Amino acid sequence: MSRRADRCPDPKPRGECPGASPCGHPPDAREETAMHDHRRLGRELGLFDTDPLIGAGLPYWLPDGATVRHTLEEYIRAAERRAGYRHVYSPVLGKRELYEISGHWAHYSDDMFPPMQLGGEQVVLRPSLCPHHAVIYRSRSRSYRELPLRIAELGGMYRSELSGVLGGLTRVRAIQLNDAHIFCTLDQVAEEARAALEMIRRAYAALGITPTRYRLSLQGPGGKYVDAPEKWQRSTALLIHVLHHSGLPYEAAEGEAAFYGPKIDVQVTDSAGREFTLSTVQADFHQPERFDLHYIGADGARHRPVMVHRSIIGSVERAVAHLVEQHGGAFPAWLAPTQLVVLPVSDNELPNAAALARHCARLGLRAEIAGPERGSLGARVREARLVPYQAVIGAREAADDHVALRLRDGRRLDPQPVTAALTRISALIGAHSTGLWADVT
């Protein structure tokens, strides 16, 4: 359809329009993009904000945003624990020498903050977590029986981004990264990378994220990359093998690899149509050699492990930005800041509303009461339009200890016992379902 044919035949001035666009019709593509821009929604929904006094690229999280972030982080930690990962904490600072050994200083220093002088040493805000995890691995002798050793951390790192590229949560200077490194034998690499891709698939299903494409990011021309042709060939062959055996279509892209090796990037697209990387899986032969990592094999000799880097949701900031835009603020119920809003019709039902809220708290559900002091029932329903579940309590429901549920998608359910309703909601949320009411038509 042409743009002219798409226009309203009876345009109205802005402010007189009954719809979201000045013409009274649904918004066009540009308006739709603006409506779903995570920067606008993040402020309107009270998720995050910025302040010049704190600095560009350094957003702070408000209570509802912190709830989303915490819930997402706990989901990832639990998934990693089930997959056999061991969690660690490591400092956000390191000596310059650490990054000289890893290769970051030679190949990545333009994106790092300048060193700070501390006594007679120079320390640096870390641009990635992998050097710290390599040091943790080599902190004691390792046996082949311990491998694969999966080390995970939700840790802070810092990138010296230029002011002109900063924006909302997608390009920031202080990053909380969902990172992990698997130290394994050569014959374990393919299975570990395949398992990481499966973890990404399950996380995307729970979050309601659809990947745009899988990209095999390869070395390009120039001095950005470690000069080790044999290592590049081996790691590239491994990742191609993983992609083929996982049945995933992919596109190769030169010049998009990490400086130390190729990677599988899971690409997503934002509301403006811009593509970016959310998740990665990498095979690294470089850093195990630089840090002289080894394990004792069954033959009693020292062997070099391979280091598989993987990130399920990448940076928490970028993941939340994408989720805000993907869902327009209507998060999956398990991730929503408020999962259920209790709507007593009148003051007479306030005691029942309070009891329902306490019941939710015992089940671990995030609930709040929106009482008559906040307006008519219709106004309160509209105000809570992004909340997955609205529990209406009128005189009849109060007398029977029932609740009338309204779902965010517009469905209204018949009144039912409070315990039955909350048990079902709790089960759906516990299963990280993207559905609101399974088996209900």
CSV table of C-alpha atoms in Angstrom, one decimal:
chain,number,residue,atom,x,y,z
A,1,MET,CA,0.0,0.0,0.0
A,2,SER,CA,1.3,3.5,-0.9
A,3,ARG,CA,1.9,6.0,1.8
A,4,ARG,CA,-0.8,8.2,0.3
A,5,ALA,CA,-3.3,5.4,0.5
A,6,ASP,CA,-2.3,4.8,4.1
A,7,ARG,CA,-3.3,8.3,5.2
A,8,CYS,CA,-6.5,9.2,6.9
A,9,PRO,CA,-9.2,10.7,4.5
A,10,ASP,CA,-10.3,12.9,7.3
A,11,PRO,CA,-7.2,14.2,9.2
A,12,LYS,CA,-7.6,16.0,12.4
A,13,PRO,CA,-5.2,18.4,14.3
A,14,ARG,CA,-3.0,16.8,16.9
A,15,GLY,CA,-4.8,16.8,20.2
A,16,GLU,CA,-8.3,16.3,18.6
A,17,CYS,CA,-7.5,12.9,17.3
A,18,PRO,CA,-9.1,9.9,19.1
A,19,GLY,CA,-6.3,7.6,18.1
A,20,ALA,CA,-2.6,7.4,18.7
A,21,SER,CA,-1.7,9.3,15.6
A,22,PRO,CA,-2.9,12.9,14.6
A,23,CYS,CA,-5.2,11.4,12.0
A,24,GLY,CA,-7.2,9.2,14.3
A,25,HIS,CA,-6.0,6.0,12.7
A,26,PRO,CA,-3.4,3.6,14.2
A,27,PRO,CA,0.1,5.1,14.2
A,28,ASP,CA,2.3,4.7,11.2
A,29,ALA,CA,5.7,2.9,11.3
A,30,ARG,CA,7.6,5.9,12.6
A,31,GLU,CA,5.1,6.6,15.4
A,32,GLU,CA,5.0,2.9,16.3
A,33,THR,CA,8.8,2.9,16.6
A,34,ALA,CA,8.7,5.9,18.8
A,35,MET,CA,6.0,4.4,20.9
A,36,HIS,CA,8.1,1.3,21.5
A,37,ASP,CA,11.4,3.1,22.0
A,38,HIS,CA,12.8,1.8,25.3
A,39,ARG,CA,14.1,5.1,26.3
A,40,ARG,CA,10.7,6.7,26.2
A,41,LEU,CA,8.9,3.6,27.7
A,42,GLY,CA,11.6,3.2,30.4
A,43,ARG,CA,10.9,6.7,31.7
A,44,GLU,CA,7.2,6.5,31.4
A,45,LEU,CA,7.0,3.1,33.2
A,46,GLY,CA,9.5,4.1,35.9
A,47,LEU,CA,12.1,1.5,34.9
A,48,PHE,CA,15.3,3.6,34.6
A,49,ASP,CA,16.6,7.1,34.1
A,50,THR,CA,19.7,9.1,33.6
A,51,ASP,CA,21.1,12.3,35.2
A,52,PRO,CA,23.9,14.6,33.9
A,53,LEU,CA,25.3,14.7,37.4
A,54,ILE,CA,25.9,10.9,37.3
A,55,GLY,CA,27.1,11.1,33.6
A,56,ALA,CA,26.3,10.0,30.1
A,57,GLY,CA,26.0,6.2,29.5
A,58,LEU,CA,25.5,5.6,33.2
A,59,PRO,CA,21.7,5.0,33.8
A,60,TYR,CA,20.3,4.2,37.2
A,61,TRP,CA,17.5,1.7,37.8
A,62,LEU,CA,14.3,2.7,39.5
A,63,PRO,CA,12.4,0.2,41.7
A,64,ASP,CA,10.3,-1.4,38.9
A,65,GLY,CA,13.3,-1.6,36.6
A,66,ALA,CA,15.4,-3.1,39.4
A,67,THR,CA,12.7,-5.7,39.9
A,68,VAL,CA,12.8,-6.7,36.2
A,69,ARG,CA,16.6,-6.8,36.3
A,70,HIS,CA,16.7,-8.8,39.5
A,71,THR,CA,14.2,-11.3,38.2
A,72,LEU,CA,16.0,-11.7,34.9
A,73,GLU,CA,19.3,-12.2,36.7
A,74,GLU,CA,17.9,-14.8,39.0
A,75,TYR,CA,16.4,-16.7,36.1
A,76,ILE,CA,19.8,-16.8,34.4
A,77,ARG,CA,21.6,-17.9,37.6
A,78,ALA,CA,19.1,-20.7,38.2
A,79,ALA,CA,19.4,-21.9,34.5
A,80,GLU,CA,23.1,-21.9,34.9
A,81,ARG,CA,23.1,-23.8,38.1
A,82,ARG,CA,20.9,-26.5,36.5
A,83,ALA,CA,23.4,-26.7,33.7
A,84,GLY,CA,26.3,-27.3,36.0
A,85,TYR,CA,27.8,-23.9,36.2
A,86,ARG,CA,29.7,-22.7,39.3
A,87,HIS,CA,29.2,-19.0,40.1
A,88,VAL,CA,32.1,-16.7,41.1
A,89,TYR,CA,32.7,-13.0,41.8
A,90,SER,CA,35.7,-11.2,40.5
A,91,PRO,CA,36.8,-7.6,40.9
A,92,VAL,CA,36.0,-4.9,38.3
A,93,LEU,CA,39.6,-3.7,38.5
A,94,GLY,CA,42.8,-5.4,37.3
A,95,LYS,CA,46.4,-4.5,36.8
A,96,ARG,CA,47.3,-3.3,33.4
A,97,GLU,CA,49.6,-6.4,33.1
A,98,LEU,CA,46.5,-8.7,33.3
A,99,TYR,CA,45.2,-7.1,30.1
A,100,GLU,CA,48.6,-7.1,28.4
A,101,ILE,CA,48.7,-10.9,29.0
A,102,SER,CA,45.1,-11.4,27.7
A,103,GLY,CA,45.7,-9.3,24.6
A,104,HIS,CA,43.1,-6.7,25.4
A,105,TRP,CA,45.7,-4.0,25.9
A,106,ALA,CA,47.2,-4.5,22.4
A,107,HIS,CA,43.9,-5.1,20.6
A,108,TYR,CA,41.2,-3.4,22.6
A,109,SER,CA,42.7,-0.5,24.5
A,110,ASP,CA,40.8,2.1,22.5
A,111,ASP,CA,37.6,0.9,24.1
A,112,MET,CA,39.1,0.8,27.6
A,113,PHE,CA,39.2,3.5,30.2
A,114,PRO,CA,42.7,5.0,30.9
A,115,PRO,CA,44.8,3.3,33.6
A,116,MET,CA,44.7,4.7,37.1
A,117,GLN,CA,47.9,5.2,39.1
A,118,LEU,CA,47.7,3.3,42.4
A,119,GLY,CA,51.0,3.5,44.2
A,120,GLY,CA,53.6,2.2,41.8
A,121,GLU,CA,51.0,0.2,39.8
A,122,GLN,CA,48.5,0.9,37.0
A,123,VAL,CA,45.1,-0.5,37.4
A,124,VAL,CA,42.3,-0.6,34.8
A,125,LEU,CA,38.5,-0.9,34.8
A,126,ARG,CA,38.0,-4.2,33.1
A,127,PRO,CA,36.5,-4.3,29.6
A,128,SER,CA,35.6,-8.0,29.9
A,129,LEU,CA,35.5,-10.8,32.5
A,130,CYS,CA,37.5,-13.5,30.7
A,131,PRO,CA,41.0,-12.6,32.0
A,132,HIS,CA,39.7,-12.8,35.6
A,133,HIS,CA,38.1,-16.2,34.9
A,134,ALA,CA,41.4,-17.5,33.4
A,135,VAL,CA,43.2,-16.5,36.5
A,136,ILE,CA,40.5,-18.2,38.7
A,137,TYR,CA,41.0,-21.4,36.6
A,138,ARG,CA,44.8,-21.4,37.1
A,139,SER,CA,44.5,-20.7,40.8
A,140,ARG,CA,45.2,-24.4,41.5
A,141,SER,CA,46.1,-27.5,39.6
A,142,ARG,CA,43.3,-29.1,37.5
A,143,SER,CA,42.6,-32.7,36.5
A,144,TYR,CA,40.9,-33.9,33.4
A,145,ARG,CA,38.3,-35.3,35.8
A,146,GLU,CA,37.1,-31.8,36.6
A,147,LEU,CA,36.5,-30.9,33.0
A,148,PRO,CA,34.4,-29.4,31.6
A,149,LEU,CA,34.7,-26.7,34.3
A,150,ARG,CA,31.9,-24.1,33.8
A,151,ILE,CA,32.5,-20.8,35.6
A,152,ALA,CA,29.7,-18.1,35.4
A,153,GLU,CA,29.4,-14.6,36.7
A,154,LEU,CA,26.9,-11.7,36.4
A,155,GLY,CA,29.7,-9.1,36.6
A,156,GLY,CA,30.4,-5.5,35.9
A,157,MET,CA,32.6,-4.3,33.2
A,158,TYR,CA,33.3,-0.9,31.6
A,159,ARG,CA,33.7,0.4,28.0
A,160,SER,CA,34.9,3.8,27.1
A,161,GLU,CA,32.1,4.5,24.6
A,162,LEU,CA,32.1,7.9,22.9
A,163,SER,CA,29.3,10.2,23.9
A,164,GLY,CA,27.8,10.3,20.4
A,165,VAL,CA,27.0,6.6,20.4
A,166,LEU,CA,25.5,6.4,23.9
A,167,GLY,CA,21.7,5.8,24.1
A,168,GLY,CA,19.4,4.5,26.8
A,169,LEU,CA,20.3,1.0,27.9
A,170,THR,CA,21.7,-0.2,24.6
A,171,ARG,CA,25.0,1.6,24.6
A,172,VAL,CA,26.3,2.3,28.1
A,173,ARG,CA,29.6,2.7,29.8
A,174,ALA,CA,28.9,0.5,32.9
A,175,ILE,CA,27.7,-2.9,31.8
A,176,GLN,CA,26.4,-5.9,33.8
A,177,LEU,CA,27.4,-8.9,31.7
A,178,ASN,CA,25.9,-12.4,31.9
A,179,ASP,CA,29.2,-14.1,31.2
A,180,ALA,CA,30.6,-17.6,31.5
A,181,HIS,CA,33.7,-19.5,30.5
A,182,ILE,CA,33.9,-23.3,30.1
A,183,PHE,CA,37.3,-24.8,30.4
A,184,CYS,CA,37.3,-28.2,28.5
A,185,THR,CA,39.2,-30.6,26.4
A,186,LEU,CA,39.2,-30.3,22.7
A,187,ASP,CA,36.7,-33.2,22.2
A,188,GLN,CA,34.3,-31.5,24.7
A,189,VAL,CA,34.1,-28.1,22.9
A,190,ALA,CA,31.4,-29.0,20.4
A,191,GLU,CA,29.0,-30.4,23.0
A,192,GLU,CA,29.5,-27.4,25.3
A,193,ALA,CA,28.9,-24.9,22.5
A,194,ARG,CA,25.8,-26.8,21.4
A,195,ALA,CA,24.5,-26.9,25.0
A,196,ALA,CA,25.1,-23.1,25.3
A,197,LEU,CA,23.0,-22.5,22.1
A,198,GLU,CA,20.2,-24.7,23.6
A,199,MET,CA,20.3,-22.6,26.8
A,200,ILE,CA,19.9,-19.5,24.6
A,201,ARG,CA,17.0,-21.0,22.8
A,202,ARG,CA,15.2,-21.8,26.1
A,203,ALA,CA,15.8,-18.4,27.5
A,204,TYR,CA,14.5,-16.7,24.4
A,205,ALA,CA,11.3,-18.9,24.6
A,206,ALA,CA,10.7,-17.8,28.2
A,207,LEU,CA,11.4,-14.1,27.4
A,208,GLY,CA,9.4,-14.0,24.2
A,209,ILE,CA,12.4,-13.1,22.1
A,210,THR,CA,12.6,-14.1,18.4
A,211,PRO,CA,16.2,-14.1,17.0
A,212,THR,CA,16.6,-12.4,13.7
A,213,ARG,CA,19.4,-14.6,12.5
A,214,TYR,CA,22.5,-16.5,13.6
A,215,ARG,CA,25.8,-15.0,12.5
A,216,LEU,CA,29.2,-16.7,12.3
A,217,SER,CA,31.5,-13.8,13.0
A,218,LEU,CA,34.9,-14.2,11.4
A,219,GLN,CA,38.2,-12.5,11.3
A,220,GLY,CA,38.6,-9.6,8.9
A,221,PRO,CA,41.6,-7.7,7.5
A,222,GLY,CA,43.7,-5.4,9.7
A,223,GLY,CA,45.6,-5.6,12.9
A,224,LYS,CA,42.6,-5.9,15.2
A,225,TYR,CA,43.0,-9.6,15.4
A,226,VAL,CA,45.5,-12.0,17.1
A,227,ASP,CA,47.9,-13.3,14.4
A,228,ALA,CA,47.5,-17.0,14.9
A,229,PRO,CA,46.1,-18.6,11.6
A,230,GLU,CA,46.1,-22.1,12.9
A,231,LYS,CA,44.1,-21.2,16.0
A,232,TRP,CA,41.6,-19.3,13.9
A,233,GLN,CA,41.1,-22.2,11.5
A,234,ARG,CA,40.6,-24.7,14.3
A,235,SER,CA,38.1,-22.6,16.2
A,236,THR,CA,36.2,-21.6,13.1
A,237,ALA,CA,35.9,-25.2,12.0
A,238,LEU,CA,34.5,-26.1,15.5
A,239,LEU,CA,31.8,-23.5,15.4
A,240,ILE,CA,30.7,-24.4,11.9
A,241,HIS,CA,30.4,-28.0,13.0
A,242,VAL,CA,28.3,-26.9,16.0
A,243,LEU,CA,26.0,-24.8,13.8
A,244,HIS,CA,25.5,-27.6,11.3
A,245,HIS,CA,24.8,-30.2,13.9
A,246,SER,CA,22.4,-27.9,15.7
A,247,GLY,CA,20.4,-27.4,12.5
A,248,LEU,CA,20.7,-23.7,12.7
A,249,PRO,CA,20.9,-21.6,9.5
A,250,TYR,CA,23.5,-19.0,9.7
A,251,GLU,CA,25.3,-16.2,7.8
A,252,ALA,CA,29.1,-15.7,7.8
A,253,ALA,CA,30.3,-12.1,8.4
A,254,GLU,CA,34.0,-11.1,8.1
A,255,GLY,CA,35.3,-8.5,10.5
A,256,GLU,CA,32.8,-9.2,13.3
A,257,ALA,CA,34.9,-11.7,15.4
A,258,ALA,CA,36.4,-11.0,18.8
A,259,PHE,CA,40.1,-10.1,18.6
A,260,TYR,CA,41.1,-13.6,19.9
A,261,GLY,CA,38.7,-15.8,17.9
A,262,PRO,CA,35.5,-16.3,15.9
A,263,LYS,CA,32.1,-16.5,17.5
A,264,ILE,CA,28.5,-17.4,17.0
A,265,ASP,CA,26.4,-14.3,17.5
A,266,VAL,CA,22.6,-14.4,18.0
A,267,GLN,CA,21.2,-11.3,16.3
A,268,VAL,CA,18.0,-9.5,17.3
A,269,THR,CA,16.3,-6.4,15.9
A,270,ASP,CA,15.1,-3.3,17.8
A,271,SER,CA,12.0,-1.3,17.3
A,272,ALA,CA,13.8,1.0,14.8
A,273,GLY,CA,14.9,-2.0,12.7
A,274,ARG,CA,18.5,-1.9,13.9
A,275,GLU,CA,20.1,-5.3,14.3
A,276,PHE,CA,22.5,-6.0,17.2
A,277,THR,CA,24.1,-8.9,19.0
A,278,LEU,CA,22.4,-10.2,22.2
A,279,SER,CA,24.0,-13.6,22.8
A,280,THR,CA,27.3,-15.2,21.9
A,281,VAL,CA,29.2,-18.5,21.9
A,282,GLN,CA,32.9,-18.4,21.2
A,283,ALA,CA,35.8,-20.9,21.0
A,284,ASP,CA,39.1,-19.6,22.2
A,285,PHE,CA,42.5,-21.2,21.9
A,286,HIS,CA,44.3,-17.9,22.5
A,287,GLN,CA,43.8,-17.0,26.1
A,288,PRO,CA,44.5,-20.5,27.5
A,289,GLU,CA,48.0,-20.2,25.9
A,290,ARG,CA,48.5,-16.6,27.0
A,291,PHE,CA,47.7,-17.5,30.6
A,292,ASP,CA,49.5,-20.9,30.4
A,293,LEU,CA,46.4,-22.8,31.4
A,294,HIS,CA,46.7,-26.6,31.7
A,295,TYR,CA,45.2,-29.7,33.2
A,296,ILE,CA,46.6,-33.1,34.1
A,297,GLY,CA,45.4,-35.7,31.7
A,298,ALA,CA,44.7,-39.4,32.2
A,299,ASP,CA,48.3,-40.0,30.9
A,300,GLY,CA,49.7,-37.9,33.8
A,301,ALA,CA,50.9,-35.2,31.3
A,302,ARG,CA,50.0,-31.5,31.1
A,303,HIS,CA,47.5,-30.6,28.4
A,304,ARG,CA,46.1,-27.2,27.3
A,305,PRO,CA,42.3,-26.7,27.8
A,306,VAL,CA,40.1,-24.9,25.3
A,307,MET,CA,38.1,-21.9,26.6
A,308,VAL,CA,34.5,-21.6,25.5
A,309,HIS,CA,33.0,-18.1,26.1
A,310,ARG,CA,29.2,-17.9,26.2
A,311,SER,CA,26.7,-15.3,27.1
A,312,ILE,CA,23.0,-16.3,27.3
A,313,ILE,CA,21.5,-12.8,27.4
A,314,GLY,CA,24.6,-10.7,26.9
A,315,SER,CA,24.5,-7.5,28.9
A,316,VAL,CA,21.6,-7.1,31.3
A,317,GLU,CA,21.1,-3.5,30.1
A,318,ARG,CA,20.8,-4.4,26.4
A,319,ALA,CA,18.6,-7.4,27.2
A,320,VAL,CA,16.1,-5.3,29.2
A,321,ALA,CA,16.1,-2.6,26.5
A,322,HIS,CA,15.2,-5.2,23.9
A,323,LEU,CA,12.5,-6.7,26.2
A,324,VAL,CA,10.9,-3.3,26.8
A,325,GLU,CA,10.7,-2.7,23.0
A,326,GLN,CA,9.7,-6.3,22.2
A,327,HIS,CA,6.8,-6.2,24.6
A,328,GLY,CA,6.0,-2.5,24.7
A,329,GLY,CA,6.3,-2.7,28.5
A,330,ALA,CA,3.8,-5.7,28.7
A,331,PHE,CA,6.4,-8.1,30.0
A,332,PRO,CA,5.8,-11.9,30.3
A,333,ALA,CA,4.0,-12.4,33.6
A,334,TRP,CA,7.0,-14.0,35.4
A,335,LEU,CA,9.1,-10.9,34.6
A,336,ALA,CA,6.6,-8.1,35.1
A,337,PRO,CA,7.3,-5.6,37.9
A,338,THR,CA,3.7,-6.0,39.2
A,339,GLN,CA,2.2,-9.4,38.3
A,340,LEU,CA,-1.2,-8.9,39.8
A,341,VAL,CA,-3.2,-5.8,40.7
A,342,VAL,CA,-6.1,-6.2,43.2
A,343,LEU,CA,-9.1,-4.0,42.4
A,344,PRO,CA,-11.7,-3.8,45.2
A,345,VAL,CA,-14.9,-2.3,43.8
A,346,SER,CA,-15.5,-0.2,46.9
A,347,ASP,CA,-14.1,0.5,50.3
A,348,ASN,CA,-16.1,-2.4,51.7
A,349,GLU,CA,-13.9,-4.9,49.9
A,350,LEU,CA,-10.6,-3.5,51.1
A,351,PRO,CA,-10.1,-6.1,53.8
A,352,ASN,CA,-10.6,-8.9,51.2
A,353,ALA,CA,-8.1,-7.1,48.9
A,354,ALA,CA,-5.6,-6.9,51.7
A,355,ALA,CA,-6.0,-10.6,52.4
A,356,LEU,CA,-5.5,-11.4,48.7
A,357,ALA,CA,-2.4,-9.3,48.6
A,358,ARG,CA,-1.0,-11.1,51.6
A,359,HIS,CA,-1.8,-14.5,50.0
A,360,CYS,CA,0.1,-13.3,46.9
A,361,ALA,CA,3.1,-12.4,49.0
A,362,ARG,CA,3.2,-15.9,50.6
A,363,LEU,CA,3.3,-17.4,47.1
A,364,GLY,CA,6.0,-15.1,46.0
A,365,LEU,CA,3.8,-13.1,43.6
A,366,ARG,CA,4.3,-9.4,43.2
A,367,ALA,CA,0.9,-7.8,43.8
A,368,GLU,CA,-0.4,-4.3,44.7
A,369,ILE,CA,-3.8,-2.9,45.6
A,370,ALA,CA,-5.4,-0.2,43.6
A,371,GLY,CA,-8.3,1.0,45.7
A,372,PRO,CA,-11.2,3.3,45.0
A,373,GLU,CA,-9.2,6.3,46.1
A,374,ARG,CA,-7.4,6.0,42.7
A,375,GLY,CA,-10.6,6.5,40.7
A,376,SER,CA,-13.4,4.5,39.2
A,377,LEU,CA,-13.0,0.8,38.5
A,378,GLY,CA,-12.8,1.5,34.8
A,379,ALA,CA,-10.0,4.1,35.3
A,380,ARG,CA,-8.1,1.7,37.5
A,381,VAL,CA,-8.4,-1.1,34.9
A,382,ARG,CA,-7.0,1.2,32.2
A,383,GLU,CA,-4.2,2.3,34.5
A,384,ALA,CA,-3.2,-1.3,35.1
A,385,ARG,CA,-3.4,-2.3,31.4
A,386,LEU,CA,0.2,-3.6,31.4
A,387,VAL,CA,-0.2,-5.7,34.5
A,388,PRO,CA,-0.8,-9.4,33.5
A,389,TYR,CA,-3.6,-10.1,36.0
A,390,GLN,CA,-6.3,-7.8,37.4
A,391,ALA,CA,-8.2,-9.3,40.3
A,392,VAL,CA,-11.6,-7.6,40.8
A,393,ILE,CA,-13.4,-8.1,44.1
A,394,GLY,CA,-16.9,-6.9,44.4
A,395,ALA,CA,-19.5,-7.6,47.1
A,396,ARG,CA,-20.4,-11.1,45.7
A,397,GLU,CA,-16.7,-12.1,45.3
A,398,ALA,CA,-16.0,-10.9,48.9
A,399,ALA,CA,-18.8,-12.9,50.3
A,400,ASP,CA,-17.8,-16.1,48.6
A,401,ASP,CA,-14.0,-15.6,48.9
A,402,HIS,CA,-13.8,-15.5,45.2
A,403,VAL,CA,-12.1,-13.3,42.7
A,404,ALA,CA,-13.0,-12.2,39.1
A,405,LEU,CA,-9.9,-12.2,37.0
A,406,ARG,CA,-9.3,-10.0,34.0
A,407,LEU,CA,-6.3,-10.9,31.9
A,408,ARG,CA,-4.1,-8.3,30.2
A,409,ASP,CA,-5.1,-9.7,26.8
A,410,GLY,CA,-8.7,-8.6,27.4
A,411,ARG,CA,-10.2,-11.9,28.6
A,412,ARG,CA,-12.5,-11.9,31.6
A,413,LEU,CA,-12.8,-15.1,33.6
A,414,ASP,CA,-15.7,-16.2,35.7
A,415,PRO,CA,-15.4,-15.7,39.4
A,416,GLN,CA,-13.4,-18.5,41.1
A,417,PRO,CA,-12.0,-19.3,44.5
A,418,VAL,CA,-9.0,-17.2,45.4
A,419,THR,CA,-6.8,-20.1,46.2
A,420,ALA,CA,-7.5,-21.9,42.9
A,421,ALA,CA,-6.8,-18.7,40.9
A,422,LEU,CA,-3.6,-17.8,42.6
A,423,THR,CA,-2.3,-21.4,42.5
A,424,ARG,CA,-2.8,-21.5,38.7
A,425,ILE,CA,-1.1,-18.0,38.3
A,426,SER,CA,1.8,-19.1,40.5
A,427,ALA,CA,2.3,-22.3,38.5
A,428,LEU,CA,2.3,-20.4,35.2
A,429,ILE,CA,4.8,-17.9,36.5
A,430,GLY,CA,7.0,-20.6,38.1
A,431,ALA,CA,7.2,-22.3,34.7
A,432,HIS,CA,8.3,-19.0,33.1
A,433,SER,CA,5.4,-19.3,30.7
A,434,THR,CA,4.7,-16.5,28.2
A,435,GLY,CA,1.0,-17.5,28.3
A,436,LEU,CA,-1.4,-15.9,30.7
A,437,TRP,CA,-4.0,-18.7,31.2
A,438,ALA,CA,-3.2,-22.0,29.7
A,439,ASP,CA,-6.1,-24.1,28.3
A,440,VAL,CA,-8.5,-21.2,28.6
A,441,THR,CA,-10.3,-20.3,25.3
